[in-house]
Short mmCIF file of N, CA and C in Angstrom, two decimals:
data_model
loop_
_atom_site.label_atom_id
_atom_site.label_comp_id
_atom_site.label_asym_id
_atom_site.label_seq_id
_atom_site.Cartn_x
_atom_site.Cartn_y
_atom_site.Cartn_z
N MET A 430 107.82 95.39 109.77
CA MET A 430 105.77 94.95 110.62
C MET A 430 105.14 96.27 110.09
N LEU A 431 104.28 95.93 109.45
CA LEU A 431 102.79 96.69 109.40
C LEU A 431 102.07 96.67 110.49
N ASN A 432 102.23 98.16 110.67
CA ASN A 432 100.84 98.22 111.76
C ASN A 432 99.36 97.53 111.51
N SER A 433 98.43 98.04 112.02
CA SER A 433 96.88 98.36 111.68
C SER A 433 96.88 99.52 111.04
N SER A 434 97.30 100.24 110.42
CA SER A 434 96.74 101.22 109.76
C SER A 434 97.43 100.68 108.43
N GLY A 435 98.63 99.82 108.13
CA GLY A 435 98.89 99.42 106.91
C GLY A 435 100.51 100.67 107.05
N TYR A 436 101.04 101.15 108.12
CA TYR A 436 102.16 101.53 108.45
C TYR A 436 103.56 101.33 109.38
N PHE A 437 104.90 100.96 108.68
CA PHE A 437 105.54 100.19 109.78
C PHE A 437 105.27 100.50 110.45
N GLU A 438 105.73 100.12 111.21
CA GLU A 438 105.91 100.42 112.88
C GLU A 438 107.81 100.92 113.06
N ASN A 439 107.84 102.43 113.50
CA ASN A 439 108.61 103.48 113.92
C ASN A 439 109.19 103.23 114.99
N PRO A 440 110.72 103.45 115.98
CA PRO A 440 110.96 103.86 116.90
C PRO A 440 110.38 105.09 116.87
N TYR A 441 109.97 106.26 116.63
CA TYR A 441 109.65 108.00 116.72
C TYR A 441 108.49 108.72 116.55
N PHE A 442 108.14 108.62 116.20
CA PHE A 442 106.99 108.63 115.51
C PHE A 442 105.50 108.08 115.79
N SER A 443 104.66 108.27 117.05
CA SER A 443 103.14 107.65 116.87
C SER A 443 102.38 107.95 115.87
N GLU A 444 101.54 106.98 115.49
CA GLU A 444 100.07 107.41 114.91
C GLU A 444 99.52 108.62 115.41
N ASP A 445 99.53 108.33 116.65
CA ASP A 445 98.49 109.74 117.41
C ASP A 445 99.35 110.83 116.90
N GLU A 446 100.21 110.55 117.20
CA GLU A 446 101.66 112.66 116.56
C GLU A 446 100.79 112.70 114.80
N LEU A 447 100.87 111.89 114.61
CA LEU A 447 100.86 112.38 112.78
C LEU A 447 98.83 112.27 112.58
N ARG A 448 98.39 111.78 112.78
CA ARG A 448 97.33 111.93 112.52
C ARG A 448 96.79 113.35 112.57
N CYS A 449 95.30 114.06 112.57
CA CYS A 449 94.47 115.06 112.05
C CYS A 449 94.45 115.01 113.25
N LYS A 450 94.21 116.46 113.93
CA LYS A 450 93.80 117.03 115.32
C LYS A 450 92.79 117.22 115.03
N GLY A 451 92.32 117.27 113.65
CA GLY A 451 90.65 117.99 113.88
C GLY A 451 90.44 116.23 113.55
N ASN A 452 89.95 115.52 112.82
CA ASN A 452 88.87 114.33 112.23
C ASN A 452 90.13 112.80 112.33
N GLY A 453 91.20 113.57 112.83
CA GLY A 453 91.83 111.76 113.92
C GLY A 453 92.52 111.02 112.02
N GLU A 454 91.88 111.57 111.26
CA GLU A 454 92.77 110.79 109.31
C GLU A 454 94.31 110.66 109.39
N LEU A 455 94.60 109.45 108.98
CA LEU A 455 96.35 109.08 109.39
C LEU A 455 96.35 108.85 108.00
N ASN A 456 97.36 110.24 107.58
CA ASN A 456 97.47 109.06 105.22
C ASN A 456 98.49 109.93 105.03
N LEU A 457 99.74 109.42 104.60
CA LEU A 457 101.53 109.50 104.42
C LEU A 457 101.59 109.35 103.01
N ALA A 458 101.66 110.08 102.07
CA ALA A 458 102.13 110.14 100.95
C ALA A 458 103.55 108.85 100.97
N PRO A 459 103.37 107.87 100.06
CA PRO A 459 103.78 107.03 100.01
C PRO A 459 105.44 107.61 99.91
N GLY A 460 106.62 107.18 101.11
CA GLY A 460 107.89 107.60 101.37
C GLY A 460 108.10 108.43 102.40
N PHE A 461 106.78 109.30 102.44
CA PHE A 461 107.33 110.42 104.02
C PHE A 461 107.53 109.52 104.94
N LEU A 462 107.09 108.72 104.75
CA LEU A 462 107.24 107.99 106.57
C LEU A 462 108.68 107.36 106.59
N GLY A 463 109.16 107.24 105.73
CA GLY A 463 110.87 106.58 105.56
C GLY A 463 111.83 108.10 105.73
N MET A 464 111.26 109.10 104.96
CA MET A 464 112.28 110.40 105.26
C MET A 464 111.92 110.80 106.66
N LEU A 465 110.60 110.30 107.53
CA LEU A 465 110.84 111.05 108.54
C LEU A 465 111.29 110.58 109.84
N ILE A 466 111.31 109.22 109.22
CA ILE A 466 112.22 108.28 110.45
C ILE A 466 113.86 108.87 109.92
N HIS A 467 114.52 108.52 108.64
CA HIS A 467 115.30 109.04 108.20
C HIS A 467 116.03 110.34 109.28
N LEU A 468 115.01 110.99 109.36
CA LEU A 468 115.61 112.62 109.87
C LEU A 468 115.66 112.76 110.73
N ARG A 469 114.43 111.77 110.99
CA ARG A 469 114.69 111.77 112.96
C ARG A 469 115.93 110.96 113.73
N THR A 470 116.19 109.80 112.87
CA THR A 470 117.63 109.06 112.86
C THR A 470 118.89 110.02 113.01
N TRP A 471 118.78 110.94 112.01
CA TRP A 471 119.75 111.52 111.79
C TRP A 471 119.67 112.99 112.89
N ALA A 472 118.61 113.66 113.74
CA ALA A 472 119.05 114.68 114.39
C ALA A 472 119.03 113.97 115.75
N ALA A 473 118.83 112.71 115.98
CA ALA A 473 119.49 112.10 117.42
C ALA A 473 119.23 112.66 118.50
N ARG A 474 117.82 113.44 118.59
CA ARG A 474 117.26 114.90 119.38
C ARG A 474 115.49 113.41 119.30
N PRO A 475 114.77 114.26 120.03
CA PRO A 475 113.35 114.06 120.50
C PRO A 475 112.52 115.45 119.31
N LEU A 476 111.59 114.37 118.61
CA LEU A 476 111.45 116.01 117.86
C LEU A 476 110.33 115.86 117.93
N THR A 477 109.56 116.54 118.21
CA THR A 477 107.78 116.93 119.02
C THR A 477 107.25 117.75 117.95
N VAL A 478 105.46 116.60 117.66
CA VAL A 478 105.23 117.10 116.66
C VAL A 478 104.17 118.33 116.80
N ASN A 479 104.26 119.12 116.33
CA ASN A 479 102.92 120.16 115.97
C ASN A 479 101.65 119.78 115.53
N SER A 480 101.87 119.57 114.19
CA SER A 480 101.10 119.60 113.36
C SER A 480 101.67 118.33 112.59
N CYS A 481 100.72 117.35 111.43
CA CYS A 481 100.92 116.76 110.46
C CYS A 481 100.11 116.19 109.56
N CYS A 482 99.34 115.31 108.99
CA CYS A 482 98.19 115.06 108.41
C CYS A 482 96.87 116.36 108.98
N ARG A 483 96.28 117.31 108.04
CA ARG A 483 95.31 118.01 107.96
C ARG A 483 94.29 117.44 107.25
N SER A 484 92.80 117.33 107.75
CA SER A 484 91.64 117.51 106.75
C SER A 484 91.17 118.88 106.26
N VAL A 485 90.94 118.81 105.05
CA VAL A 485 90.43 120.06 104.31
C VAL A 485 89.82 120.84 105.35
N GLU A 486 89.21 120.46 106.28
CA GLU A 486 88.31 121.52 106.84
C GLU A 486 89.32 121.83 108.64
N HIS A 487 90.26 120.54 108.96
CA HIS A 487 91.07 120.99 109.78
C HIS A 487 92.20 122.24 109.23
N ASN A 488 92.29 122.30 107.63
CA ASN A 488 93.01 122.76 107.38
C ASN A 488 93.40 124.52 107.34
N ALA A 489 91.71 124.87 107.52
CA ALA A 489 90.96 126.27 106.83
C ALA A 489 90.76 126.18 108.34
N ALA A 490 90.84 125.27 109.28
CA ALA A 490 90.40 126.56 110.86
C ALA A 490 91.93 126.51 111.21
N VAL A 491 93.39 126.00 110.79
CA VAL A 491 94.38 126.07 111.51
C VAL A 491 94.69 127.78 110.94
N GLY A 492 94.49 127.81 109.78
CA GLY A 492 94.73 128.77 108.76
C GLY A 492 96.16 128.79 107.83
N GLY A 493 95.71 127.09 107.15
CA GLY A 493 96.48 126.47 106.43
C GLY A 493 96.66 126.94 105.20
N HIS A 494 97.26 126.98 104.06
CA HIS A 494 96.72 127.11 102.16
C HIS A 494 96.17 125.85 102.16
N PRO A 495 95.50 126.76 101.35
CA PRO A 495 94.25 125.79 100.57
C PRO A 495 95.17 124.71 99.77
N LYS A 496 96.13 124.61 100.12
CA LYS A 496 96.96 123.54 98.94
C LYS A 496 97.88 123.45 99.74
N SER A 497 97.85 122.66 100.89
CA SER A 497 99.00 123.09 101.98
C SER A 497 99.63 121.22 100.94
N LEU A 498 100.69 120.95 101.88
CA LEU A 498 101.27 119.34 101.55
C LEU A 498 101.11 118.91 103.01
N HIS A 499 100.45 119.38 104.29
CA HIS A 499 99.51 118.72 105.08
C HIS A 499 98.36 117.82 104.74
N LEU A 500 97.98 118.90 104.06
CA LEU A 500 96.53 118.06 103.17
C LEU A 500 96.47 116.33 103.30
N THR A 501 95.64 115.36 103.84
CA THR A 501 95.23 113.71 103.65
C THR A 501 94.95 113.47 102.23
N GLN A 502 94.36 114.71 101.10
CA GLN A 502 94.20 114.69 100.32
C GLN A 502 93.70 116.33 99.63
N ASN A 503 94.00 116.53 98.45
CA ASN A 503 93.93 118.22 97.57
C ASN A 503 93.87 117.22 95.84
N GLU A 504 92.39 119.00 95.50
CA GLU A 504 93.56 118.57 93.93
C GLU A 504 94.48 117.75 93.59
N ARG A 505 95.40 117.79 93.45
CA ARG A 505 96.95 118.31 93.06
C ARG A 505 96.35 117.21 93.13
N SER A 506 96.54 115.83 93.59
CA SER A 506 96.51 114.17 93.53
C SER A 506 97.31 113.89 94.35
N ILE A 507 97.72 114.31 95.35
CA ILE A 507 98.84 114.42 96.06
C ILE A 507 97.82 113.11 97.02
N ASN A 508 98.95 112.16 97.72
CA ASN A 508 98.59 110.29 98.03
C ASN A 508 98.74 110.77 99.49
N GLY A 509 98.10 111.74 99.80
CA GLY A 509 98.16 111.92 101.47
C GLY A 509 99.35 112.65 101.80
N THR A 510 99.92 113.33 102.81
CA THR A 510 100.41 114.42 103.93
C THR A 510 102.26 113.61 103.39
N MET A 511 102.51 115.04 102.74
CA MET A 511 103.99 114.80 102.80
C MET A 511 104.11 116.18 103.22
N ALA A 512 104.24 117.04 104.63
CA ALA A 512 104.57 118.02 105.22
C ALA A 512 104.44 117.95 107.14
N ILE A 513 104.99 118.21 107.60
CA ILE A 513 105.05 118.32 109.21
C ILE A 513 105.85 119.99 110.10
N ASP A 514 105.11 119.89 110.84
CA ASP A 514 105.79 121.28 111.56
C ASP A 514 106.51 120.45 113.19
N ILE A 515 107.84 120.55 113.18
CA ILE A 515 107.97 120.31 114.33
C ILE A 515 107.98 121.62 115.38
N SER A 516 108.21 121.60 116.58
CA SER A 516 108.40 121.93 117.44
C SER A 516 110.05 123.08 117.70
N THR A 517 110.03 123.28 117.55
CA THR A 517 111.80 123.70 118.26
C THR A 517 111.48 125.32 119.04
N LYS A 518 110.43 125.16 119.87
CA LYS A 518 110.28 125.61 121.13
C LYS A 518 111.78 125.89 122.19
N ASP A 519 112.45 124.79 122.70
CA ASP A 519 113.18 125.12 123.42
C ASP A 519 114.64 124.87 123.27
N TRP A 520 114.97 125.16 121.37
CA TRP A 520 116.05 124.64 121.20
C TRP A 520 116.67 125.78 120.82
N PRO A 521 117.91 125.53 121.46
CA PRO A 521 118.90 126.94 121.36
C PRO A 521 119.76 127.10 119.45
N ILE A 522 119.96 127.98 119.42
CA ILE A 522 119.83 128.60 117.96
C ILE A 522 120.96 128.05 117.15
N GLU A 523 121.59 127.49 116.85
CA GLU A 523 123.03 126.68 117.02
C GLU A 523 122.01 126.00 116.44
N VAL A 524 121.22 124.44 117.09
CA VAL A 524 120.30 123.06 117.09
C VAL A 524 120.04 123.56 115.75
N LEU A 525 119.59 124.40 116.12
CA LEU A 525 118.06 124.49 114.27
C LEU A 525 119.45 124.82 113.14
N GLU A 526 119.79 126.27 113.46
CA GLU A 526 120.48 125.97 112.20
C GLU A 526 121.57 125.21 112.11
N GLU A 527 121.81 123.61 112.06
CA GLU A 527 121.97 122.63 112.09
C GLU A 527 121.44 122.02 111.76
N PHE A 528 120.09 121.81 112.58
CA PHE A 528 119.16 120.65 112.20
C PHE A 528 118.30 121.31 110.20
N GLU A 529 118.48 122.54 110.63
CA GLU A 529 117.54 123.75 108.99
C GLU A 529 118.96 122.69 107.63
N ASN A 530 119.77 123.43 108.34
CA ASN A 530 120.82 122.80 106.91
C ASN A 530 121.16 121.82 106.43
N ASP A 531 120.99 120.56 106.94
CA ASP A 531 120.63 119.14 107.21
C ASP A 531 119.76 118.75 106.73
N ALA A 532 118.03 118.95 106.92
CA ALA A 532 117.60 118.63 106.74
C ALA A 532 117.05 119.09 105.28
N ARG A 533 118.15 120.22 105.11
CA ARG A 533 117.42 121.18 103.02
C ARG A 533 118.68 119.87 102.43
N ALA A 534 119.58 120.04 102.26
CA ALA A 534 120.79 118.97 102.10
C ALA A 534 120.27 117.31 102.31
N ALA A 535 118.97 117.15 103.03
CA ALA A 535 118.49 115.33 102.67
C ALA A 535 117.43 115.79 101.57
N GLY A 536 117.33 117.55 101.34
CA GLY A 536 116.07 117.29 100.28
C GLY A 536 114.25 117.98 100.86
N TRP A 537 114.34 118.37 102.21
CA TRP A 537 113.88 118.39 102.18
C TRP A 537 113.16 120.33 102.25
N SER A 538 112.17 120.66 101.97
CA SER A 538 111.11 121.98 102.30
C SER A 538 111.60 122.47 103.47
N THR A 539 111.58 123.55 104.12
CA THR A 539 111.64 124.16 105.15
C THR A 539 110.99 125.81 105.26
N GLY A 540 110.22 125.88 106.21
CA GLY A 540 110.04 127.04 106.87
C GLY A 540 110.15 127.02 108.03
N ILE A 541 110.79 128.48 108.28
CA ILE A 541 111.10 128.44 110.19
C ILE A 541 109.98 129.61 110.77
N ALA A 542 110.13 129.37 111.95
CA ALA A 542 108.13 130.18 112.35
C ALA A 542 109.44 130.61 113.61
N GLU A 543 108.59 131.16 114.46
CA GLU A 543 109.56 131.65 116.04
C GLU A 543 109.35 130.54 116.46
N THR A 544 108.03 129.57 116.53
CA THR A 544 108.64 128.09 117.70
C THR A 544 108.34 126.97 116.98
N TYR A 545 108.30 126.76 115.51
CA TYR A 545 108.62 125.11 115.14
C TYR A 545 109.20 125.37 113.70
N ILE A 546 109.44 124.91 112.36
CA ILE A 546 109.84 124.35 110.95
C ILE A 546 108.61 122.89 110.77
N HIS A 547 108.70 123.98 109.69
CA HIS A 547 108.32 123.42 109.00
C HIS A 547 109.20 122.76 108.20
N LEU A 548 108.40 120.90 107.62
CA LEU A 548 109.11 120.46 106.52
C LEU A 548 108.76 119.50 105.77
N ASP A 549 108.63 119.86 104.66
CA ASP A 549 107.67 119.67 103.57
C ASP A 549 108.68 119.14 102.27
N ALA A 550 107.98 117.12 102.15
CA ALA A 550 109.30 116.46 100.60
C ALA A 550 108.16 116.95 99.55
N ARG A 551 108.23 118.61 99.08
CA ARG A 551 107.60 118.41 97.27
C ARG A 551 108.83 117.93 96.91
N ILE A 552 110.12 117.00 96.69
CA ILE A 552 110.16 116.81 96.51
C ILE A 552 109.67 115.28 95.99
N LEU A 553 109.28 114.98 96.91
CA LEU A 553 108.55 113.56 96.37
C LEU A 553 108.00 113.39 94.98
N LEU A 554 106.98 115.22 94.83
CA LEU A 554 106.28 115.44 93.59
C LEU A 554 107.17 115.84 92.61
N GLY A 555 108.78 115.31 92.27
CA GLY A 555 109.64 116.09 91.74
C GLY A 555 109.74 117.83 91.68
N ARG A 556 108.94 118.50 92.44
CA ARG A 556 109.36 119.69 92.77
C ARG A 556 110.49 120.45 93.48
N SER A 557 111.51 121.28 92.98
CA SER A 557 111.83 121.93 93.87
C SER A 557 112.37 122.33 95.01
N ARG A 558 113.09 121.84 95.77
CA ARG A 558 112.83 122.48 97.75
C ARG A 558 112.70 123.72 97.54
N ALA A 559 112.31 124.05 98.38
CA ALA A 559 111.67 125.94 99.19
C ALA A 559 112.46 126.02 100.29
N ASP A 560 112.47 126.88 100.26
CA ASP A 560 112.81 127.92 102.00
C ASP A 560 112.28 128.81 101.75
N PHE A 561 111.67 129.24 103.12
CA PHE A 561 110.78 130.34 103.69
C PHE A 561 110.44 130.66 105.06
N THR A 562 109.89 131.34 105.79
CA THR A 562 109.90 132.32 106.66
C THR A 562 108.33 132.41 106.89
N TYR A 563 107.94 132.43 107.83
CA TYR A 563 106.91 132.77 108.92
C TYR A 563 106.61 133.61 109.12
#
């Protein structure tokens, strides 16, 4: 069933969690929400969203890359956000490592920071998966 924003209802992520914290915009790339739901189902643990959708202005304010996959719109003709940052603040290292390895196996690109993991679905653009640290 579609909700008022045109996205399928899901049991794991609220629209408010996924919206831009700057202007409230919610624009997910086709296929991205399905990948998120699959990831959350597989993880079998709550995933706390630090950041998902970003307007150009909010992305600049938080020091995001100008061509970030968090952007709801950009010059690369990406039709919506295809990146999310998940808090790993209280995760034991072995849980983080297992989560990261399984996310990679599912096609997600990963970026590890001290308190979060960045996940993006650049594979939806036909790009190769990537791994990096912050």
